[in-house]
mmCIF file of N, CA and C in Angstrom:
data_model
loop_
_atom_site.group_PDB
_atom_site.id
_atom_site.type_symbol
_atom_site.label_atom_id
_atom_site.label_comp_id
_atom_site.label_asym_id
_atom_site.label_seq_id
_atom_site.Cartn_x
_atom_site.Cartn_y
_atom_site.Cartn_z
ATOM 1 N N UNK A 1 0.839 -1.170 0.000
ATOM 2 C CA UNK A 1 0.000 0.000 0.000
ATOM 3 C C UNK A 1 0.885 1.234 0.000
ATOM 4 N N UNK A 2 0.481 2.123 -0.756
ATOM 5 C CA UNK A 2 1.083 4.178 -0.949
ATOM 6 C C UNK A 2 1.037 4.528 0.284
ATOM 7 N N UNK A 3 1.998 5.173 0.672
ATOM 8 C CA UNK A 3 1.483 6.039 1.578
ATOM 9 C C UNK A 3 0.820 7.085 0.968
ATOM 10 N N UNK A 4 0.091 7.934 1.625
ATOM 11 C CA UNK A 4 -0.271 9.111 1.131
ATOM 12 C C UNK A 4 0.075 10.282 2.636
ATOM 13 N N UNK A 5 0.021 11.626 1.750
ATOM 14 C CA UNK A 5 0.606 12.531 2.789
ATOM 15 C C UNK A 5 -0.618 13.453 2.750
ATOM 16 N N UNK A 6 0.100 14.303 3.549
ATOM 17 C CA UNK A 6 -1.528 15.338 4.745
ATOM 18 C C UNK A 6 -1.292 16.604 4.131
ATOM 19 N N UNK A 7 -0.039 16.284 3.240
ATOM 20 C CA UNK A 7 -0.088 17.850 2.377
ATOM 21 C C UNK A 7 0.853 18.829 2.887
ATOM 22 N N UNK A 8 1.862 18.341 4.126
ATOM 23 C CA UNK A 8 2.506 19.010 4.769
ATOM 24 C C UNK A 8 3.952 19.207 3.669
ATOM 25 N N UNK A 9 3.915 17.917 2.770
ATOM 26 C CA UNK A 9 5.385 18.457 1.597
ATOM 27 C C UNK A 9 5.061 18.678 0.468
ATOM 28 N N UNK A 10 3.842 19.578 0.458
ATOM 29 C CA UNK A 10 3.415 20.592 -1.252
ATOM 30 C C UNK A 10 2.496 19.116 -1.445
ATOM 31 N N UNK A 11 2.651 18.135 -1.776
ATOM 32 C CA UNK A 11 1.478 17.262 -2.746
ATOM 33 C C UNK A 11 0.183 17.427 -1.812
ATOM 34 N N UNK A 12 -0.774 17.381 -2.491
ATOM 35 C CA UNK A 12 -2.805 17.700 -2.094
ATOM 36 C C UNK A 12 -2.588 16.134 -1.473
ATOM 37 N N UNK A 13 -3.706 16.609 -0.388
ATOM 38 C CA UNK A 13 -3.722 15.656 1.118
ATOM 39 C C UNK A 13 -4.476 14.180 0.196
ATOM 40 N N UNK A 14 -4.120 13.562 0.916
ATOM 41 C CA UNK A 14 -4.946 11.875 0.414
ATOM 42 C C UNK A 14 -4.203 11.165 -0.982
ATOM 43 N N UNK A 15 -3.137 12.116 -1.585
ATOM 44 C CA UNK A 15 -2.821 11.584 -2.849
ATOM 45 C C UNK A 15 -1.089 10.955 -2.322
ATOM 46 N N UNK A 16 -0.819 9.417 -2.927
ATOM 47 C CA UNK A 16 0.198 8.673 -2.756
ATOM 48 C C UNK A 16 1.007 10.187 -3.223
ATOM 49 N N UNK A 17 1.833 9.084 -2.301
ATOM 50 C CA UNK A 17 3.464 10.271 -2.302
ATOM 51 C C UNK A 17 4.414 9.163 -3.545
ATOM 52 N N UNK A 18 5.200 10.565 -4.131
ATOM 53 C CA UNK A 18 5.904 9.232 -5.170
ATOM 54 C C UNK A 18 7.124 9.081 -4.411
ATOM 55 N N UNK A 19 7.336 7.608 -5.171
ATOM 56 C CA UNK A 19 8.420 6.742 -4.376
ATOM 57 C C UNK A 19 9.906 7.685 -4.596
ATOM 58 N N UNK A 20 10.899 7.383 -3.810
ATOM 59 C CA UNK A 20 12.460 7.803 -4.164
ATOM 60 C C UNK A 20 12.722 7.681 -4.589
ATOM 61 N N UNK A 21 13.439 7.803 -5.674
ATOM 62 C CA UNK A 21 14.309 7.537 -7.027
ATOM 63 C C UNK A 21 16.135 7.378 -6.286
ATOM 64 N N UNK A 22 16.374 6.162 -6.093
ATOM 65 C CA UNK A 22 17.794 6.260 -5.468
ATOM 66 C C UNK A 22 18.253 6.920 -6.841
ATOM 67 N N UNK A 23 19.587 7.585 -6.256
ATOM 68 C CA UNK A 23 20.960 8.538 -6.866
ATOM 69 C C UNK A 23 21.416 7.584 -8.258
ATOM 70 N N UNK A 24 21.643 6.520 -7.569
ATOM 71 C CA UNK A 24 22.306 5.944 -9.091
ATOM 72 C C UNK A 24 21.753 5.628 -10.216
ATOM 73 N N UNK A 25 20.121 5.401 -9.736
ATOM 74 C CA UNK A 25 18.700 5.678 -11.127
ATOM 75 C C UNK A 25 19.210 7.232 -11.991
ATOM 76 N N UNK A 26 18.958 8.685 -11.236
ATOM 77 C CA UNK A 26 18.673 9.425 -11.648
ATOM 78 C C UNK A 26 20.526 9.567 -12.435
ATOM 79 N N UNK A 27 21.447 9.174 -12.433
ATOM 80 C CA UNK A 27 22.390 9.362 -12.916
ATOM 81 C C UNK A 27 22.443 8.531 -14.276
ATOM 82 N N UNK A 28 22.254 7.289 -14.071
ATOM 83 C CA UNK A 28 21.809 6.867 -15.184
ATOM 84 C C UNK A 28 20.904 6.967 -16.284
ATOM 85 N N UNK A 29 19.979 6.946 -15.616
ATOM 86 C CA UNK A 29 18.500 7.915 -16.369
ATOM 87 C C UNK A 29 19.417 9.601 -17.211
ATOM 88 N N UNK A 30 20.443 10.065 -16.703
ATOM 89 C CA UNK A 30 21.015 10.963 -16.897
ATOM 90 C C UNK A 30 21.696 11.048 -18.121
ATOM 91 N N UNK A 31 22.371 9.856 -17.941
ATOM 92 C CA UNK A 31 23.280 9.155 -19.275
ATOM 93 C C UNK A 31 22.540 8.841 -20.241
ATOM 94 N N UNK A 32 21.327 7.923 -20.115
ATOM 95 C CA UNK A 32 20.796 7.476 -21.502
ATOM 96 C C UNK A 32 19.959 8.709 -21.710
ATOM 97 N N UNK A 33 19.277 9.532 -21.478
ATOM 98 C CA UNK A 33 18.711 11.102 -22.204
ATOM 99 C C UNK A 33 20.033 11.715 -22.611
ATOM 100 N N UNK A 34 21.467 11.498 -22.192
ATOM 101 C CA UNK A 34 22.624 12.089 -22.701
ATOM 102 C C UNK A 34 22.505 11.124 -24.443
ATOM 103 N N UNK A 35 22.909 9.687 -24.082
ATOM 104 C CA UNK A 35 22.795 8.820 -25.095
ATOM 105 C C UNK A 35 21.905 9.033 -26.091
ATOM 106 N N UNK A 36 20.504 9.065 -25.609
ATOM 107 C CA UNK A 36 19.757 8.979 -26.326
ATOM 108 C C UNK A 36 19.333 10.803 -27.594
ATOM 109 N N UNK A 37 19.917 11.517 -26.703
ATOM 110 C CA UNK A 37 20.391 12.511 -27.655
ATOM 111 C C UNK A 37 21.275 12.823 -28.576
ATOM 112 N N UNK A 38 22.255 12.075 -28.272
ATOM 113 C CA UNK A 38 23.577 11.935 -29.008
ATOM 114 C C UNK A 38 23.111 11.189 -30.304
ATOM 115 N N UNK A 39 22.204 9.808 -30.251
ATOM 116 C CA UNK A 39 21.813 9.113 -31.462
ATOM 117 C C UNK A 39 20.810 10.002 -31.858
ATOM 118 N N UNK A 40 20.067 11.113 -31.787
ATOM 119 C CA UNK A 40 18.683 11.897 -32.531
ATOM 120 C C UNK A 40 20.123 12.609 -33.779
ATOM 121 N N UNK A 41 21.267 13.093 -33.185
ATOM 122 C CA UNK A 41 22.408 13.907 -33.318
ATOM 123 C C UNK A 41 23.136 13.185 -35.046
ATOM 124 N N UNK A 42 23.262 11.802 -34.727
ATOM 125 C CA UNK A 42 23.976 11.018 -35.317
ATOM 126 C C UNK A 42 23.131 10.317 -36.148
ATOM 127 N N UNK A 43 21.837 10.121 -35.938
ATOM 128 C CA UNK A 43 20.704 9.450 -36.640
ATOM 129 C C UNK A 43 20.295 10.740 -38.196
ATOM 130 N N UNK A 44 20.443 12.083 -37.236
ATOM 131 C CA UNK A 44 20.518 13.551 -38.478
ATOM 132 C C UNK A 44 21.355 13.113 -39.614
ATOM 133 N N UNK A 45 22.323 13.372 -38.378
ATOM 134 C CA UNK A 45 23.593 13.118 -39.156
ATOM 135 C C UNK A 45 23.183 12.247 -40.488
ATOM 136 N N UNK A 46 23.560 10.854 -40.406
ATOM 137 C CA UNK A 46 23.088 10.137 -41.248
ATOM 138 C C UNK A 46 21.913 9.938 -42.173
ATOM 139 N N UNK A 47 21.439 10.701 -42.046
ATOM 140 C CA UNK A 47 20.039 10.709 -43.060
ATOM 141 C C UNK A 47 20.740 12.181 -44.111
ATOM 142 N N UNK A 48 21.222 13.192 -43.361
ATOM 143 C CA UNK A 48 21.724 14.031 -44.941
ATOM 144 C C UNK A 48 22.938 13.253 -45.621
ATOM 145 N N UNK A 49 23.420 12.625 -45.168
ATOM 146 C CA UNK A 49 24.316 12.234 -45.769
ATOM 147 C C UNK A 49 23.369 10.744 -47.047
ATOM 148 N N UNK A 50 22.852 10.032 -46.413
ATOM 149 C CA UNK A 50 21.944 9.484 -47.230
ATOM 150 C C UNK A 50 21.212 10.211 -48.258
ATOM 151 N N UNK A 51 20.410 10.863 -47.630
ATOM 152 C CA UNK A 51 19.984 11.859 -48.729
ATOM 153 C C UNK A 51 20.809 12.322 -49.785
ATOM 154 N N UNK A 52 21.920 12.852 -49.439
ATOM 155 C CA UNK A 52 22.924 12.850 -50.808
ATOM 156 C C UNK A 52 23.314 11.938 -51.815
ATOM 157 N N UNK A 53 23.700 10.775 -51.014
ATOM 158 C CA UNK A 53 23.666 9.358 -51.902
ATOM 159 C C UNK A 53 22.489 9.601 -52.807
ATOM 160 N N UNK A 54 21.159 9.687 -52.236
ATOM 161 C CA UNK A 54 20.050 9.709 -52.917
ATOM 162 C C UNK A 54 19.815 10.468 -54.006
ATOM 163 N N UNK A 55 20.231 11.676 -53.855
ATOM 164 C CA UNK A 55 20.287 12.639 -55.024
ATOM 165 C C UNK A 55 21.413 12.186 -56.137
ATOM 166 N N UNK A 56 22.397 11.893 -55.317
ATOM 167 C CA UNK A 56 23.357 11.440 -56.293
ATOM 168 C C UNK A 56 23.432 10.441 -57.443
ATOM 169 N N UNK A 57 22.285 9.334 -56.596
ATOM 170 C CA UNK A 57 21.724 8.207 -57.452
ATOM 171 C C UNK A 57 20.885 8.830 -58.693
ATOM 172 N N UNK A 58 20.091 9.151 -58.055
ATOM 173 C CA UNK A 58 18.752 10.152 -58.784
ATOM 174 C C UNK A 58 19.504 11.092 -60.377
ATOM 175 N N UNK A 59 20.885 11.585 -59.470
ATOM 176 C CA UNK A 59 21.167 12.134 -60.922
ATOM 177 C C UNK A 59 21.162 11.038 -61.934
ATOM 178 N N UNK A 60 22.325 9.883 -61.420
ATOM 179 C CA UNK A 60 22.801 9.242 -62.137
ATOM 180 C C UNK A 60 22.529 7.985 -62.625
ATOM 181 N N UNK A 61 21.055 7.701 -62.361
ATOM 182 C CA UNK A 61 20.183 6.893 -63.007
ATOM 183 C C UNK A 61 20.147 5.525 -62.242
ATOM 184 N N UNK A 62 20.796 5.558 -61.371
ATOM 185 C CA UNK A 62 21.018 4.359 -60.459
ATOM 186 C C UNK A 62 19.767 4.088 -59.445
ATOM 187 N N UNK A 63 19.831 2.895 -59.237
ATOM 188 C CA UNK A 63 18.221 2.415 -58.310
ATOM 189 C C UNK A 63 18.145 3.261 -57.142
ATOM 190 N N UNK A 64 17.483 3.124 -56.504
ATOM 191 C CA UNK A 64 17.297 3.498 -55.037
ATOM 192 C C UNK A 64 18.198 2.821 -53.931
ATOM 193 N N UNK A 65 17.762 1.395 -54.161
ATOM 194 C CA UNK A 65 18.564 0.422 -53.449
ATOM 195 C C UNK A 65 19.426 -0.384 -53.810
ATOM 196 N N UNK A 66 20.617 -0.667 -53.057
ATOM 197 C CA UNK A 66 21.538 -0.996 -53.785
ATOM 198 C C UNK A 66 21.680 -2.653 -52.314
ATOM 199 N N UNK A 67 21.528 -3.854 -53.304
ATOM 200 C CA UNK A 67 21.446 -5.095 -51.837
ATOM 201 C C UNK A 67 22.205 -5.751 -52.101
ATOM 202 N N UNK A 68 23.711 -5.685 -53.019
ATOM 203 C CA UNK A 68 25.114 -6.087 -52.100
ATOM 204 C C UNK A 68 25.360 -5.534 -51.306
ATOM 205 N N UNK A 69 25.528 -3.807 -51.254
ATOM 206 C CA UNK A 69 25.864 -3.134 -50.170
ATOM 207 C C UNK A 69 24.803 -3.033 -49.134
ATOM 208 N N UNK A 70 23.517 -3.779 -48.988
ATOM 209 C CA UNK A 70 22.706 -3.859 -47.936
ATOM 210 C C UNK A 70 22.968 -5.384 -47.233
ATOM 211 N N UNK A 71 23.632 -6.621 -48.201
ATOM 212 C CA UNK A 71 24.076 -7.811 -47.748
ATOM 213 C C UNK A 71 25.038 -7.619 -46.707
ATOM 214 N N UNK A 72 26.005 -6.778 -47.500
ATOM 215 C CA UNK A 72 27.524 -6.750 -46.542
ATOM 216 C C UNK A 72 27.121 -5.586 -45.360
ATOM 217 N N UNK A 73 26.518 -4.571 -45.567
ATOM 218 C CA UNK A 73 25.962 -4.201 -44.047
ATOM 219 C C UNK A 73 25.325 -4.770 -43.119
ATOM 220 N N UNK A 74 24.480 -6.075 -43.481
ATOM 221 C CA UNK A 74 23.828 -6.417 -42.780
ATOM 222 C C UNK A 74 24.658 -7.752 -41.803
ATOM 223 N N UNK A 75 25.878 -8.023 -42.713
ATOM 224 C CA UNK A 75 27.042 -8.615 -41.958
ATOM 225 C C UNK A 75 27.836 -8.306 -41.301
ATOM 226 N N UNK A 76 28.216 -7.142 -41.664
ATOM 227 C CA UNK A 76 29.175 -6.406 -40.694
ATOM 228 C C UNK A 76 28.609 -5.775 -39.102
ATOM 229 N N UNK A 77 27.192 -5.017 -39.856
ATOM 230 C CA UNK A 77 26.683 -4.604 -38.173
ATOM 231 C C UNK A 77 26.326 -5.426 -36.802
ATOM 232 N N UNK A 78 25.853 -6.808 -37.821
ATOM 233 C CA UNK A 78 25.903 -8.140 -37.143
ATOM 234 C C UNK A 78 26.968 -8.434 -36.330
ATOM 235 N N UNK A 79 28.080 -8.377 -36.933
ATOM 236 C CA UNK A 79 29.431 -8.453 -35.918
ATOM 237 C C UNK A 79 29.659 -7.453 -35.004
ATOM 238 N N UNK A 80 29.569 -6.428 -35.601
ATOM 239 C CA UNK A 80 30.142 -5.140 -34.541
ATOM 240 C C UNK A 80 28.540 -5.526 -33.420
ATOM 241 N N UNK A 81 27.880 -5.808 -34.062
ATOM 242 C CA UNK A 81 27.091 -6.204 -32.643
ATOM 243 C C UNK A 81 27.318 -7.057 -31.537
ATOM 244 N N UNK A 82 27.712 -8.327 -32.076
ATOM 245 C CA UNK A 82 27.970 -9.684 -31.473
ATOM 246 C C UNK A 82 29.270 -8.964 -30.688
ATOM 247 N N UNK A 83 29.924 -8.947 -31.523
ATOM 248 C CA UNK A 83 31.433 -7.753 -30.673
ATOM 249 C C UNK A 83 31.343 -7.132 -29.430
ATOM 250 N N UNK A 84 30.187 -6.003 -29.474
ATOM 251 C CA UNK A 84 29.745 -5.249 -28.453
ATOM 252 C C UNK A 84 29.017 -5.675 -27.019
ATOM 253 N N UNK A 85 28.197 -7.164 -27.359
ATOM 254 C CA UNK A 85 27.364 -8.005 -26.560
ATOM 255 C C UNK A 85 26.322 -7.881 -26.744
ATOM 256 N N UNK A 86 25.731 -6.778 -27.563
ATOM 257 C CA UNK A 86 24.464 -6.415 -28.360
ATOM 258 C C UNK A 86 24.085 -7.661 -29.450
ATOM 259 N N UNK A 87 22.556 -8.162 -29.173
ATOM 260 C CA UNK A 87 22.030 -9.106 -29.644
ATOM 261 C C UNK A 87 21.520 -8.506 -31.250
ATOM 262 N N UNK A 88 22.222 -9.237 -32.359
ATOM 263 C CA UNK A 88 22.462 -8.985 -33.167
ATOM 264 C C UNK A 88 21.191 -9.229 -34.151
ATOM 265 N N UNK A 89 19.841 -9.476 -33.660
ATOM 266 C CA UNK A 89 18.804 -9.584 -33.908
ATOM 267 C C UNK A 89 18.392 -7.904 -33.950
ATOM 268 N N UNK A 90 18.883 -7.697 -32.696
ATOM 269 C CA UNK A 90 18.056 -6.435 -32.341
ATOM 270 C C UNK A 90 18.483 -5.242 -33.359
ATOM 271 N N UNK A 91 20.450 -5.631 -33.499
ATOM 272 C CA UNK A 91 20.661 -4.437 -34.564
ATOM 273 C C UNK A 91 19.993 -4.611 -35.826
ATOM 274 N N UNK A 92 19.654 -6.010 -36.103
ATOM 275 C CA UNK A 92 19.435 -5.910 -37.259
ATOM 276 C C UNK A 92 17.866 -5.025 -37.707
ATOM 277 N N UNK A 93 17.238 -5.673 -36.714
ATOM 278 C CA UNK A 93 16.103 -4.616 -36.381
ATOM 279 C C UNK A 93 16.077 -2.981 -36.769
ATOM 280 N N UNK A 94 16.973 -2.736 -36.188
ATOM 281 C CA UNK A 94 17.281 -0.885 -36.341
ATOM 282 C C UNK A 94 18.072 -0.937 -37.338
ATOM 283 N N UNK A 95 18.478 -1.548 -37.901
ATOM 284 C CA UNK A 95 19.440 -1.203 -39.101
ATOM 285 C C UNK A 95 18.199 -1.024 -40.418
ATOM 286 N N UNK A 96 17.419 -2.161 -40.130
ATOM 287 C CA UNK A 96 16.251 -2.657 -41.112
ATOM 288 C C UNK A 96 15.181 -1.050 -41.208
ATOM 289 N N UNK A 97 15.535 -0.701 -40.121
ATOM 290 C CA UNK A 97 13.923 0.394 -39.558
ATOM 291 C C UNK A 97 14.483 1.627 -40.679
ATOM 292 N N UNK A 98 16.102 1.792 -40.790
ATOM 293 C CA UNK A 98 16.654 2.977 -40.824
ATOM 294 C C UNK A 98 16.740 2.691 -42.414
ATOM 295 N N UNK A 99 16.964 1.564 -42.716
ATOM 296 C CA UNK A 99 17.155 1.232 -43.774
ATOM 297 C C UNK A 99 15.899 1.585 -44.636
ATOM 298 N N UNK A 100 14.714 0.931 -44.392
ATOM 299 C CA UNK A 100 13.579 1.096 -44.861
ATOM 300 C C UNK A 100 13.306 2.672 -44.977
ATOM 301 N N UNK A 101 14.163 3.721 -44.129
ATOM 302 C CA UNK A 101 13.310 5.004 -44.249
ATOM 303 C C UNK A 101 14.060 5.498 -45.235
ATOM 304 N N UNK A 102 15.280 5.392 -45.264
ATOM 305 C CA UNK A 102 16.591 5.636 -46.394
ATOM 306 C C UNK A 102 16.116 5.415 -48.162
ATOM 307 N N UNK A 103 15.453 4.034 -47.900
ATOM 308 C CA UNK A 103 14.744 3.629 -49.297
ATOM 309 C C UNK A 103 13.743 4.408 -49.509
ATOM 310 N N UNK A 104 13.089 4.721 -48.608
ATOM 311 C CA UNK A 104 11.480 5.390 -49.256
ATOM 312 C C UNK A 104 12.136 7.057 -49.398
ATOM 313 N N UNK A 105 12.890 7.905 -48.950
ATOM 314 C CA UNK A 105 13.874 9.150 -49.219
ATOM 315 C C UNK A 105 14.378 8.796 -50.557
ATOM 316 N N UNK A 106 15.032 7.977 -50.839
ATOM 317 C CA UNK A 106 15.526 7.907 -52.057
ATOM 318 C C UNK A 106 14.670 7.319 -53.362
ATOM 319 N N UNK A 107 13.763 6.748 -53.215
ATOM 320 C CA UNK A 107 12.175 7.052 -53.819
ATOM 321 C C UNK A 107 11.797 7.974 -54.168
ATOM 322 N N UNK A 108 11.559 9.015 -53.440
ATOM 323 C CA UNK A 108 11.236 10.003 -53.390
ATOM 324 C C UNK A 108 11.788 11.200 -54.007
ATOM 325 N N UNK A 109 13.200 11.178 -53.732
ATOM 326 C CA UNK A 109 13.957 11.870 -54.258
ATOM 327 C C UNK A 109 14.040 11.543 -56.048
ATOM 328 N N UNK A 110 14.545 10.443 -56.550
ATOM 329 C CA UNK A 110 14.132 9.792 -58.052
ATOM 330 C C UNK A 110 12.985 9.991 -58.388
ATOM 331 N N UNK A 111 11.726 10.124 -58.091
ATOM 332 C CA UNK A 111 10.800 10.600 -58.347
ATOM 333 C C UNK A 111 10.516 12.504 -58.745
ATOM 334 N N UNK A 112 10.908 12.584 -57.448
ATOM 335 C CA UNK A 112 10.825 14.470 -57.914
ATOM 336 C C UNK A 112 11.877 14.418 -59.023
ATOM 337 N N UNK A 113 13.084 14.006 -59.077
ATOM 338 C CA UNK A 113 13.479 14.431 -60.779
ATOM 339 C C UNK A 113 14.200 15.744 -60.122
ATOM 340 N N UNK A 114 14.832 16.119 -59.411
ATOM 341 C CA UNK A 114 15.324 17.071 -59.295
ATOM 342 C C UNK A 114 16.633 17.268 -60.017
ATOM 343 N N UNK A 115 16.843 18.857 -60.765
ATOM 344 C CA UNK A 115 17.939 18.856 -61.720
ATOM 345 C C UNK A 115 19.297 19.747 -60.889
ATOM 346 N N UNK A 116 19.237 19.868 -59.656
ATOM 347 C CA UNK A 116 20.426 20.757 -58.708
ATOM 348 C C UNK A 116 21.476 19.629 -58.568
ATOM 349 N N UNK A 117 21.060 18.798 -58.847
ATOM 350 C CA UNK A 117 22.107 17.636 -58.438
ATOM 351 C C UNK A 117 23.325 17.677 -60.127
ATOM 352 N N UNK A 118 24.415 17.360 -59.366
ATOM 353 C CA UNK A 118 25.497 17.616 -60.718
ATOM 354 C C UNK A 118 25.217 15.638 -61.177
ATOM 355 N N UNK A 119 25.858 16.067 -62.129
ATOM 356 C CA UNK A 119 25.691 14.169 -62.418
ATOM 357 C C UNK A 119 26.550 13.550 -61.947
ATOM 358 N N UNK A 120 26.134 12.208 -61.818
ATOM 359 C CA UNK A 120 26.862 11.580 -61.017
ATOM 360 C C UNK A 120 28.385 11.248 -62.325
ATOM 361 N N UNK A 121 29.621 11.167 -61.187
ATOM 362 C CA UNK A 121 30.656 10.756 -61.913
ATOM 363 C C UNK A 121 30.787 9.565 -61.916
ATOM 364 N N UNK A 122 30.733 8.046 -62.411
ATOM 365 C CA UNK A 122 30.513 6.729 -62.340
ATOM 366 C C UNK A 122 31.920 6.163 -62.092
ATOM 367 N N UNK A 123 33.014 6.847 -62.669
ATOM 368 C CA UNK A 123 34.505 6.583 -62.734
ATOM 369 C C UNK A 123 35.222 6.783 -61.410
ATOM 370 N N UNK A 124 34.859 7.645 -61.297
ATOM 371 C CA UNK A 124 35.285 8.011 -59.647
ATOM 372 C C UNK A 124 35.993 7.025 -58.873
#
């Protein structure tokens, strides 16, 4: 059972008091809103840079998706997962999520037909 308080520490009388949050919760809790900002940061990141690929494709007549280079990513992140102790199901999961949004951007982009893009150099 809650306790509830009489209103003597600011909360209205009869309503449960919330529990303590020990120190080493709120520090942690601290870190992953640190973490979890850092990937909104790096997740940006990576989508203009995709997006460029995308345009770049778009100039240069190339598909959207490209699934050797989605094979061998999907091997490598696998490892750097297994590596890390991260269950390599799960990356594949988020790799898949990010992946899927990357494809429908670059859809999109081949579709509008946009002409700002220089052509692609194939030799490179």
């Amino acid at each position: 059972m809650s306790a509830t308080t009489d209103g003597a520490d600011g909360a209205a009388p009869g309503v449960p008091s919330a529990p303590v949050v020990p120190a080493e919760i709120l520090r942690l809790r601290h870190s992953i809103d640190n973490i979890d900002g850092a990937l909104m940061y790096l997740l940006a990141e990576r989508f203009k840079c995709t997006r460029r690929v995308g345009e770049l494709k778009a100039a240069g007549g190339l598909p959207p998706e490209d699934l050797t280079r989605e094979h061998e990513q999907i091997a490598r992140l696998g490892q750097i997962a297994a590596d890390a102790g991260l269950d390599p199901a799960l990356a594949e999961d988020f790799r898949s999520f990010i992946v899927t949004q990357v494809k429908h951007h670059h859809a999109l982009i081949a579709a509008r037909g946009d002409g700002d893009v220089p052509p692609l150099d194939i030799y490179s």
